[in-house]
Coordinates of C-alpha atoms and ligand atoms in Angstrom, one line a residue:
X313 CA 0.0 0.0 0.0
X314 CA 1.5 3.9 -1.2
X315 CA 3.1 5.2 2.1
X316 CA 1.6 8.1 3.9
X317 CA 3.2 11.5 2.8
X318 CA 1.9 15.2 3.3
X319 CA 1.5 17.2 0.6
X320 CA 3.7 20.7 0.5
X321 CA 3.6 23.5 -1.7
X322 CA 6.2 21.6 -3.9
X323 CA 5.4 18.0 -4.1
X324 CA 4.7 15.0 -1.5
X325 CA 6.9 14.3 1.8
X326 CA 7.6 11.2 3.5
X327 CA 7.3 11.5 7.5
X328 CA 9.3 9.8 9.8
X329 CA 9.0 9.1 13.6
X330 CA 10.9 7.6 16.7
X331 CA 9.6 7.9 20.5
X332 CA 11.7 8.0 23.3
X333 CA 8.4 6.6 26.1
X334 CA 9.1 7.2 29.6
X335 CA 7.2 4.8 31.7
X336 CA 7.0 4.9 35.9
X337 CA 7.4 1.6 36.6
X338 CA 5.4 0.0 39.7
X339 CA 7.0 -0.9 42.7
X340 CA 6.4 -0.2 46.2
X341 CA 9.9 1.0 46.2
X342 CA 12.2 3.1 44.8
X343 CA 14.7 2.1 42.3
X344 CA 17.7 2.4 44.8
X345 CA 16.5 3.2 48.4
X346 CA 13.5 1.4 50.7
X347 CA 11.7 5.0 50.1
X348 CA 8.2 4.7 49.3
X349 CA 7.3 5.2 45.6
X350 CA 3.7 5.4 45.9
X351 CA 2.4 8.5 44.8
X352 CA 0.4 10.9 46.8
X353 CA 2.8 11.3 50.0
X354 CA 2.9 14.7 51.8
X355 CA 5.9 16.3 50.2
X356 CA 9.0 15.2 50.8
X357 CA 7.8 12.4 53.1
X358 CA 9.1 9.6 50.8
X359 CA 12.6 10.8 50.9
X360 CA 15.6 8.4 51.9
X361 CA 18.9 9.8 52.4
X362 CA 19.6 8.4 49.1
X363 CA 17.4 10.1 47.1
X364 CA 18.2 13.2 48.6
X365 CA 22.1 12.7 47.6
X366 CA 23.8 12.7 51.3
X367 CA 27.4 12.2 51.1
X368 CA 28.5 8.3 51.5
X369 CA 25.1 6.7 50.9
X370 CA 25.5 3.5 48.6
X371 CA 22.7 2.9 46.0
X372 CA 20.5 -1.0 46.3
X373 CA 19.2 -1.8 43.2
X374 CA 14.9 -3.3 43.9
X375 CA 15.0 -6.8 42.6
X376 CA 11.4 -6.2 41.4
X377 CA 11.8 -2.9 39.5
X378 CA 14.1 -4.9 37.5
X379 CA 12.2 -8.0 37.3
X380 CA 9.0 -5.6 36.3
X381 CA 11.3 -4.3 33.4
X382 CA 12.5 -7.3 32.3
X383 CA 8.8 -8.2 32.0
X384 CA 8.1 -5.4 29.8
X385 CA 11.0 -6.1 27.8
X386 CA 9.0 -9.9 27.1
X387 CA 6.2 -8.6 26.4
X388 CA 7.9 -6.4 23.9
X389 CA 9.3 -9.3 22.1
X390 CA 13.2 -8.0 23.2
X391 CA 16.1 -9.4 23.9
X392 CA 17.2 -9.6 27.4
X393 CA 20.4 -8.9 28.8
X394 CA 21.9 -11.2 31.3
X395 CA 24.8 -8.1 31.4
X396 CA 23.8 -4.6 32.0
X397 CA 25.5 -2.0 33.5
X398 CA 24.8 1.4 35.0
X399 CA 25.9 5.0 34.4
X400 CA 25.6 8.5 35.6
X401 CA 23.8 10.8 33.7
X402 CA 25.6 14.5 35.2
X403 CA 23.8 17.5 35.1
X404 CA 23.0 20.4 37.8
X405 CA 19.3 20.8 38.6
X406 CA 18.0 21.8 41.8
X407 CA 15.2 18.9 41.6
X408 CA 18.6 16.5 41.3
X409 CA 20.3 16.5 44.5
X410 CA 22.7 14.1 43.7
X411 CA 23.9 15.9 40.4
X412 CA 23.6 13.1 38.7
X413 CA 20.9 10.6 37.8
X414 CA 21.4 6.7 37.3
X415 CA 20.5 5.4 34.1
X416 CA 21.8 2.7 31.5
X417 CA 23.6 4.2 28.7
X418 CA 26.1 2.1 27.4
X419 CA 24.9 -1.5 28.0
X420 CA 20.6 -1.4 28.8
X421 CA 18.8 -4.3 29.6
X422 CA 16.8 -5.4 27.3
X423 CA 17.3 -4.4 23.7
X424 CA 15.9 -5.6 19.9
X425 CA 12.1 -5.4 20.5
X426 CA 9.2 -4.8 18.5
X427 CA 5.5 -4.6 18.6
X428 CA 3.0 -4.5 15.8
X429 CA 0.3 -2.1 15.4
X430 CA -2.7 -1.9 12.8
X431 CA -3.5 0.6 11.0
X432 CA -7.3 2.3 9.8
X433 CA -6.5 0.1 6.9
X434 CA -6.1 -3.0 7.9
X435 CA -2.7 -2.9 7.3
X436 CA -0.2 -4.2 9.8
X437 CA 2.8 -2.4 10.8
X438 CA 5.7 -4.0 12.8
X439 CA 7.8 -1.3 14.5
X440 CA 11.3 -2.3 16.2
X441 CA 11.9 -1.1 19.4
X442 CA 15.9 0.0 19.9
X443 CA 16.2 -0.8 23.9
X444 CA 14.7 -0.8 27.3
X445 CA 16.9 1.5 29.7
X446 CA 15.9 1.4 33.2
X447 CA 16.9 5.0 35.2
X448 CA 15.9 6.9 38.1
X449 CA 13.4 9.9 37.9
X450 CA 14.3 13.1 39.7
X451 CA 12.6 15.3 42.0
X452 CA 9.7 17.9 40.9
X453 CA 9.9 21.1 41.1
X454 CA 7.0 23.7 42.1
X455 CA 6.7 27.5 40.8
X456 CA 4.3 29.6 41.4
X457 CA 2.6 28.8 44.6
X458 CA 5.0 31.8 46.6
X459 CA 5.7 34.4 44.8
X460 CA 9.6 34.4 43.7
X461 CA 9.7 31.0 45.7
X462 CA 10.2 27.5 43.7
X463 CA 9.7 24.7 46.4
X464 CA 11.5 21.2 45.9
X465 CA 9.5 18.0 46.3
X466 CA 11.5 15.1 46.2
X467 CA 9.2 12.2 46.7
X468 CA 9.5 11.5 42.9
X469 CA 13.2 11.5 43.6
X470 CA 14.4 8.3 42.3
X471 CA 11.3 6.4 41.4
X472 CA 12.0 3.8 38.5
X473 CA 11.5 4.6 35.2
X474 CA 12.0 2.6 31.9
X475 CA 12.2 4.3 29.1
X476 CA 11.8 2.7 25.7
X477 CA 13.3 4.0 22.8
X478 CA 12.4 3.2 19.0
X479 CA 14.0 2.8 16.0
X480 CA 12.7 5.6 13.6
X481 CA 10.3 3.2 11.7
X482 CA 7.0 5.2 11.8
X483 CA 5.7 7.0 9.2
X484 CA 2.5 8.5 10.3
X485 CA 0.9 10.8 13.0
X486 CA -1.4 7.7 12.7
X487 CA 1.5 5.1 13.5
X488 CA 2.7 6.9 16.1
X489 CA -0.2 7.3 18.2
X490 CA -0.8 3.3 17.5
X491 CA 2.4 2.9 18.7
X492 CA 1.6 4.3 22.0
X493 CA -2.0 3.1 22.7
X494 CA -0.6 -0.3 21.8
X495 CA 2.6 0.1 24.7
X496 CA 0.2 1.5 27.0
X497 CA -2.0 -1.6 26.3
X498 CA 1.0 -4.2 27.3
X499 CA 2.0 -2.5 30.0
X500 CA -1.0 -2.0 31.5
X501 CA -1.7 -6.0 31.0
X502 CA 1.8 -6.8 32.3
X503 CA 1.0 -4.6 35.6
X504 CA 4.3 -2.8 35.2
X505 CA 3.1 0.8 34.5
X506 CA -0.2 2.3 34.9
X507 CA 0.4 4.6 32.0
X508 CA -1.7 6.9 32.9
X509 CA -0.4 9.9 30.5
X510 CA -2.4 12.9 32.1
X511 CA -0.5 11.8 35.5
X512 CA 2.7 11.6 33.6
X513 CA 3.3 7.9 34.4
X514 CA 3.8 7.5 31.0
X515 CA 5.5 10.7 28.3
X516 CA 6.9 10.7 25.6
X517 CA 9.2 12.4 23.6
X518 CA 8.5 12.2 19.8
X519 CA 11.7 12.7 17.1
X520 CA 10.8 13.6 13.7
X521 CA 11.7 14.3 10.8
X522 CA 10.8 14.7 6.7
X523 CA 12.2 13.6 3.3
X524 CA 11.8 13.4 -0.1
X525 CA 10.3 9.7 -1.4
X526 CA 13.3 8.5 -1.8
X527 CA 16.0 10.1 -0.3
X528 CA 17.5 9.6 3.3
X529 CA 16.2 10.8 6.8
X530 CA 15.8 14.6 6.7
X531 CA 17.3 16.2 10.0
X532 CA 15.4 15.1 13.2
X533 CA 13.8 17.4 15.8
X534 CA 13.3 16.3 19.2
X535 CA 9.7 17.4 20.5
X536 CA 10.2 16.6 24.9
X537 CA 7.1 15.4 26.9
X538 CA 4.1 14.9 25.3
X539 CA 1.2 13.4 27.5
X540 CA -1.4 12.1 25.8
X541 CA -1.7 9.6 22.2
X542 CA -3.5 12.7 20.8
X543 CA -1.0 15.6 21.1
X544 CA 1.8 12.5 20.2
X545 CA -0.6 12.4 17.0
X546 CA -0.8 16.6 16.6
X547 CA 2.9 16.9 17.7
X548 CA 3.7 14.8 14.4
X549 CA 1.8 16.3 12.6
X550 CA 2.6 20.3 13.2
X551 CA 6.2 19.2 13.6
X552 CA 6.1 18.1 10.1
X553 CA 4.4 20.2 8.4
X554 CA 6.8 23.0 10.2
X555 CA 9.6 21.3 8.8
X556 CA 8.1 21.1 5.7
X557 CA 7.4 24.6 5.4
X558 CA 10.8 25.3 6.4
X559 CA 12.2 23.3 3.5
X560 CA 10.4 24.6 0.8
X561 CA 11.4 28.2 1.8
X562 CA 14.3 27.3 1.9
X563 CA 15.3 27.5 5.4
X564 CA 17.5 25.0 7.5
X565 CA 15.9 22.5 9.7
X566 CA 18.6 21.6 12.4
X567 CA 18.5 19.0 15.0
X568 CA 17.1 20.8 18.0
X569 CA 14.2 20.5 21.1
X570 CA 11.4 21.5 20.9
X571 CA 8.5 21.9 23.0
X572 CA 4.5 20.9 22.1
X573 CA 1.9 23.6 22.5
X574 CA -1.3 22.1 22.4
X575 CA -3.6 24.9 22.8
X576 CA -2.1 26.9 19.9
X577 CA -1.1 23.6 17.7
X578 CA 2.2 24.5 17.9
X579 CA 6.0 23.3 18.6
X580 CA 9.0 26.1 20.1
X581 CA 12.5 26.1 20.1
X582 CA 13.5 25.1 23.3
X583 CA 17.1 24.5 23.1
X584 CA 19.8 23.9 19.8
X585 CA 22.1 21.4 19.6
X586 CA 24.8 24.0 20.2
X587 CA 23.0 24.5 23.6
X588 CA 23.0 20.4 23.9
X589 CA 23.7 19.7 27.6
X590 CA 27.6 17.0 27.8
X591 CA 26.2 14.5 29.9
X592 CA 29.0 13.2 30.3
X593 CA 27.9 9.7 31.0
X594 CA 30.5 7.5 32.7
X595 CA 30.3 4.1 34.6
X596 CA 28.6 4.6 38.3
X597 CA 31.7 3.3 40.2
X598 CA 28.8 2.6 43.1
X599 CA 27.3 0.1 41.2
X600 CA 28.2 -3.5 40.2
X601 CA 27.6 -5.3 36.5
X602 CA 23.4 -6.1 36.9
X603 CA 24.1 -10.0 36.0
X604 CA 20.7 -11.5 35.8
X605 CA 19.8 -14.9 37.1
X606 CA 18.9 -17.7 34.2
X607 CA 15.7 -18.7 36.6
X608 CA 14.2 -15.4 37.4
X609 CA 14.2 -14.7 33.5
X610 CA 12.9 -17.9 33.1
X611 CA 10.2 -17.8 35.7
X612 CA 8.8 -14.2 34.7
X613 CA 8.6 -15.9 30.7
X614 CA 6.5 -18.7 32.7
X615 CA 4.1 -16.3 34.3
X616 CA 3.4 -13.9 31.6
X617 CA -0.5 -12.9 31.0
X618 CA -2.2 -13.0 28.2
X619 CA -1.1 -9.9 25.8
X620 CA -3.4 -8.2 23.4
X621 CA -2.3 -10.1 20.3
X622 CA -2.8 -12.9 21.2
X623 CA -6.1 -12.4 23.2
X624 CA -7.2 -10.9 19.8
X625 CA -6.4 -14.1 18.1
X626 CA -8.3 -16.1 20.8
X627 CA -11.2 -13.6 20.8
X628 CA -11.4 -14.6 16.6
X629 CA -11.2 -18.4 17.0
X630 CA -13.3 -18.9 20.3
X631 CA -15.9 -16.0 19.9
X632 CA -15.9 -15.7 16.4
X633 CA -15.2 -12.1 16.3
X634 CA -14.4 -10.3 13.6
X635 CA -10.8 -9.2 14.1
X636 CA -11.6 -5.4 14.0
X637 CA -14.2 -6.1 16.9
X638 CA -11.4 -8.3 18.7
X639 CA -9.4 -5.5 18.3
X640 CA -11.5 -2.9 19.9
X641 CA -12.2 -5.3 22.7
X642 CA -8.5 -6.0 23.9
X643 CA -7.0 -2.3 23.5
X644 CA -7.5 -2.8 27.0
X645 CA -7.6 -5.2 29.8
X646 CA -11.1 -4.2 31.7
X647 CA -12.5 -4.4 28.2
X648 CA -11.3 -7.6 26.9
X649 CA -12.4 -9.1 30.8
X650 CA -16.0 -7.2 30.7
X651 CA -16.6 -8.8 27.5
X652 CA -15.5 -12.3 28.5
X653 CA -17.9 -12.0 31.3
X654 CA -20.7 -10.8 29.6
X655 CA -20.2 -13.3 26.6
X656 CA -20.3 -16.2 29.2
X657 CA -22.9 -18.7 27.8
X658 CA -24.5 -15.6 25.4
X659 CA -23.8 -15.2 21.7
X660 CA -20.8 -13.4 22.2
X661 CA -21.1 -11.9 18.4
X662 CA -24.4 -9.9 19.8
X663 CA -22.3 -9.0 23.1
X664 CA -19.6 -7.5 20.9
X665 CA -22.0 -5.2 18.8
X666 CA -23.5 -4.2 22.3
X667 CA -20.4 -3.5 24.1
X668 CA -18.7 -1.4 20.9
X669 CA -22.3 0.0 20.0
X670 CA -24.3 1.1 22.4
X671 CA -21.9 0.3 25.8
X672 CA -19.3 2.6 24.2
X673 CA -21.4 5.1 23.3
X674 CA -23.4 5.7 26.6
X675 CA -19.5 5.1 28.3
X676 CA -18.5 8.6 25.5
X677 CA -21.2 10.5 26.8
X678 CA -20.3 10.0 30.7
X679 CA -17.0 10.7 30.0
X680 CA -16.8 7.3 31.6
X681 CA -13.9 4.2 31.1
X682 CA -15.6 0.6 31.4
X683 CA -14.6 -0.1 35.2
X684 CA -17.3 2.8 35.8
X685 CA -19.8 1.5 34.0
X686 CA -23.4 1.7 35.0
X687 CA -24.0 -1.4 33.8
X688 CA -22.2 -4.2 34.5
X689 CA -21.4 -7.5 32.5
X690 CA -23.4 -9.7 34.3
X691 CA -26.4 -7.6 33.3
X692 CA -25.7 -7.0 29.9
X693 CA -25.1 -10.4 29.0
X694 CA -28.3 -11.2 31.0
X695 CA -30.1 -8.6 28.5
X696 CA -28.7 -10.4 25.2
X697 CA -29.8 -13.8 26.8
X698 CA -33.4 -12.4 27.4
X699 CA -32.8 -11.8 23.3
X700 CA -32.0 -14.6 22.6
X701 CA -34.4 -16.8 24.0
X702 CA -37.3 -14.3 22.7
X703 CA -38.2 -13.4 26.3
X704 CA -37.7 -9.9 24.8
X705 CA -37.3 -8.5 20.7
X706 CA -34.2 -6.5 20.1
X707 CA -36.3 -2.9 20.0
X708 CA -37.1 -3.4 23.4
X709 CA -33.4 -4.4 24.4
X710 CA -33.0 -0.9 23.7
X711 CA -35.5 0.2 26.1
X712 CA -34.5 -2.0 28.7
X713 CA -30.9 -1.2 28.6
X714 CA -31.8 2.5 28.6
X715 CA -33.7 1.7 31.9
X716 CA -30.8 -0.8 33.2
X717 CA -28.5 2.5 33.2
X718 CA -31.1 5.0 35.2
X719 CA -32.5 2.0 37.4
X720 CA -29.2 -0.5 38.2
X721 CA -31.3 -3.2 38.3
X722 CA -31.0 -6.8 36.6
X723 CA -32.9 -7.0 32.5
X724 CA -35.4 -9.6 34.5
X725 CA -36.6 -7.3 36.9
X726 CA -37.0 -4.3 34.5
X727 CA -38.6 -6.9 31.8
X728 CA -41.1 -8.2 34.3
X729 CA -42.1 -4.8 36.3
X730 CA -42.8 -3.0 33.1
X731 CA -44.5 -6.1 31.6
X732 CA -42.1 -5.7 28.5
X733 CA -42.4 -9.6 27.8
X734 CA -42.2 -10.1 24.3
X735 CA -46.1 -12.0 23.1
X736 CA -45.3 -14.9 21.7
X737 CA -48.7 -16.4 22.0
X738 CA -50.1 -16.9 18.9
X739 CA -54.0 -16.4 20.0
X740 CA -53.3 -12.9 21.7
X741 CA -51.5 -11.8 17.9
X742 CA -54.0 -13.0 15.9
X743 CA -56.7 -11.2 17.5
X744 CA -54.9 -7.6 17.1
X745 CA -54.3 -9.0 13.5
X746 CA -57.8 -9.1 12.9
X747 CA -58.8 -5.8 14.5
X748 CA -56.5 -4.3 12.3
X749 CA -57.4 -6.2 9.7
X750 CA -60.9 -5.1 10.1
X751 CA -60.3 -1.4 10.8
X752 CA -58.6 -0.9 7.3
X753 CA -60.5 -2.8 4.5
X754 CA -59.2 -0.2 1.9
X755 CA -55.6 -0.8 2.9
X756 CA -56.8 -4.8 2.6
X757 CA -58.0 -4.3 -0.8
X758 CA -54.5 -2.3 -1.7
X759 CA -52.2 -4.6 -0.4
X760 CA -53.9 -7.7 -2.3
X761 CA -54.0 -5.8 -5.5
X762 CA -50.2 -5.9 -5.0
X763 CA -49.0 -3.4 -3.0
X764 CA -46.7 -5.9 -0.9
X765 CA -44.8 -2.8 0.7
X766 CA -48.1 -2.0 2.7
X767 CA -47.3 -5.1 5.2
X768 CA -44.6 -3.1 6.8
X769 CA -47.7 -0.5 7.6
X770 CA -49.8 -3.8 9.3
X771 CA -46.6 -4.6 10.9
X772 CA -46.6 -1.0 12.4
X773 CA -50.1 -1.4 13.6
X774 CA -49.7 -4.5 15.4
X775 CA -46.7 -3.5 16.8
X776 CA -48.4 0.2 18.4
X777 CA -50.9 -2.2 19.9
X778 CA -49.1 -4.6 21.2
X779 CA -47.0 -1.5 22.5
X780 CA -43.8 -3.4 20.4
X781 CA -44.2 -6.6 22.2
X782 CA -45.3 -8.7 19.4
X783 CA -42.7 -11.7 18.9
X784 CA -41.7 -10.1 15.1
X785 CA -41.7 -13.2 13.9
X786 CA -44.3 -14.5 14.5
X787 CA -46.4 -11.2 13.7
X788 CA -44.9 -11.4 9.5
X789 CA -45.0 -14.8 9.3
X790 CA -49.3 -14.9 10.6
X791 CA -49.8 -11.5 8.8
X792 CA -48.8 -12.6 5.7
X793 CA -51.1 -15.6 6.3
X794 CA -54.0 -13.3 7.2
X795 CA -53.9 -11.3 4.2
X796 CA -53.2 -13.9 1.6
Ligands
ADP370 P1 19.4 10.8 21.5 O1 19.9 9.9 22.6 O2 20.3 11.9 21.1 O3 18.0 11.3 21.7 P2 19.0 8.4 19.9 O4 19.9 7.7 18.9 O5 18.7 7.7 21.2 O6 19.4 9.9 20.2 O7 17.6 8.5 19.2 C1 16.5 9.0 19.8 C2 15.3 8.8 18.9 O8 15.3 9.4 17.7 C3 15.0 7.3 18.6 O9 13.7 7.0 19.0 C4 15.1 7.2 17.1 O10 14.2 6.3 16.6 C5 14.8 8.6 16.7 N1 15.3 9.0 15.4 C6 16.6 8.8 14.9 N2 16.7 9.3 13.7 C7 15.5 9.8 13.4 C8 15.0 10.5 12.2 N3 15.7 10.8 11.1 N4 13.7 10.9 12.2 C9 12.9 10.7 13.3 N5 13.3 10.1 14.4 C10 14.6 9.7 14.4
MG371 MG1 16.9 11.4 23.4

């Protein structure tokens, strides 16, 4: 299929992408010290003496935040390193008491990943993930709450991150912001990062660049924390279509930062690569070779959930989804587990359309995410059972499950204390039938001279007596009957 390009003033350019995904990993503890790193401590109550940098303290490296990376690094399909080795990041901040932050730059822990994402067309897109680096995150700083005061908080001092770099391999505001929904969806299965963007357990910082079909990478422009898969999907785009614009008249594009303004749909200089900060990364001399045990690897591979991909392959075989519905059902856990619930012992096709139909749209217009839902699987597969065994006709679903979200009660109870019982019995039909019938001997006469689309209009009738009870069904196939 042609490759995505934007059109400038002077022909078609190609877009390329690589994200640099900074994920809080969760542990109780911090990366180096028994702190707490649970967010929502008073300030500065989660402090150890070695997050806040005090002279002699040694760093401990927490077994799990390394066994929670090297889960992420499975479930990314990457290699992982039984070497890796730490190194100090220098550079003077006054959130970074230390001077310094730990990190793995010359040998990371898990490298040669990939993940594969879809795109609107059907199309499937592998992208290779460069490495898995596990580091520490500093402290935050607060302005503005005294006037010509900033106020350190250090509880974020030393929390793990991970961050994930890829390979420049996307090619589309569209891949990119696959890219990340699809990350946040394995981490979020694997339990190692909530990625919650708008908390900034998860950023990102999106590189990007243009060229001519054809030629080589253009010069790449760093765009820093981005928090959410839509301004990763407008960073992309207004990044290159400034670089674009830049080309054509015929100004340099150099390899900068830049920051994402989302209000005005907009990236800024924020620093050159003249103003690059020299890290000046070195070996932390406080910190053996990480060496990781053949069993432990062995033992996370062994306990592994069930990722998206493969839940989606599942979902088509057993269920019989469609694998765009599959799709939309595992993009996230509480999803894929409300529909597995609901779908028990129903026909999980009709679930499907209910959930992405109907569940999904009433979930939109609450501003809601599924684990708030006001109705819960039990009760909507209850209501497709009630379908499905005629107790009730799909129009009346509708009004039921319209009810089930005011009311919170089960699809029997609502079904029985409005009396919305779908008639079945053939007796109680026949004698609307006939009423009708009777009431409309002009319409009679017209529909036997052979105007067959009048049966919808008896249909109608029946129905608006019945108050839309009537068993369908059995209403065409006796109507028919009735009027020859
Ligand atoms: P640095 O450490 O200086 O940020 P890296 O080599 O780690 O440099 O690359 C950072 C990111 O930039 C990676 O995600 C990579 O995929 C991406 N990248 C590299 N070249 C390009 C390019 N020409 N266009 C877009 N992204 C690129
Ligand atoms: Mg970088």
């Amino acid at each position: 299929m042609a490759r995505y390009t934007i059109e400038g003033r002077t022909g078609a350019w190609e877009v390329v992408v690589g994200l640099e995904v900074h994920c809080q990993v969760i542990t109780k503890s911090k990366l180096f010290s028994g702190a707490s790193a649970v967010f929502g401590d008073s300030q500065n109550c989660s402090v150890s003496t070695i997050d806040a940098g005090y002279p002699g303290m040694l760093p401990v490296i927490n077994q799990y935040a390394v066994e929670q990376t090297v889960r992420t690094g499975l479930g990314i399909n990457g290699k992982i390193n039984k070497y890796s080795a730490f190194d100090r990041k220098n550079y003077f901040y006054a959130d970074l008491p230390t001077g310094y932050q730990i990190s793995q730059f010359f040998h990371p822990i898990v490298t040669d990943g990939w993940l594969e994402v879809t795109r609107e067309n059907g199309e499937v897109k592998k992208i290779g993930i460069e490495r898995i680096h596990i580091e520490q995150d500093a402290g935050k700083s607060i302005h503005g709450q005294v006037k010509g005061k900033t106020f350190i908080d250090l509880n974020r001092a030393g929390v793990t991150l991970m961050e994930i770099v890829t390979k420049p391999e996307m090619e589309s505001p569209e891949d990119a912001g696959n890219f990340v929904r699809k990350l946040r969806a394995i981490v979020r299965y694997l339990g190692t990062c909530d990625g919650n963007m708008d908390e900034g357990s998860m950023r990102c910082d999106v590189n990007v660049s243009v060229n001519r079909p054809g030629d080589g990478f253009g010069t790449r422009v760093e765009v820093k924390n981005v928090n959410s898969i839509r301004f990763v999907k407008e960073a992309v785009e207004v990044e290159a279509r400034r670089q674009i614009d830049a080309y054509e008249s015929g100004e340099p594009v150099t390899q900068e930062t830049r920051l994402f303004d989302s209000d005005k749909l907009e990236t800024r200089a924020m620093r050159s690569k003249e103003f690059a900060i020299d890290y000046r990364y070195f070996p932390d001399p406080d910190l053996v070779t990480l060496v990781l045990a053949d069993d432990m690897v062995a033992r996370i591979r062994d306990t592994m959930p069930e990722l998206p991909d493969a839940k989606k392959q599942r979902f088509i075989d057993e269920y019989k989804l469609t694998e765009y519905d599959a799709r939309q059902l595992v993009s996230e856990k509480e999803v894929a587990e409300y529909f597995e619930t609901a779908a028990k012992g129903n026909d999980a096709k009709k679930v499907a359309n209910w959930i992405l139909g109907d569940l999904f749209a009433l979930l939109n217009s609450e501003g809601k995410d599924i684990t708030e839902s006001p109705i819960s699987a039990e009760n909507l597969g209850k209501l497709v059972g009630l379908i499905g065994n005629n107790t009730i006709s799909g129009k009346i679903a509708k009004d039921v499950f319209a009810i089930m979200e005011k009311k919170k009660k089960s699809p029997e109870v609502i079904v029985e204390e409005q009396g919305l019982k779908q008639v079945s019995d053939t007796g109680a039909i026949e004698a609307e039938i006939d009423k009708v019938i009777a009431a409309n001997p002009d319409k009679v006469s017209e529909y036997k001279g052979g105007k067959d689309k009048l049966l919808g209009w008896f249909v109608g009738q029946v129905m608006a007596a019945t108050k839309g009870k009537a068993n369908p069904g059995i209403l065409n196939e006796m109507l028919k009957k009735k009027l020859g």
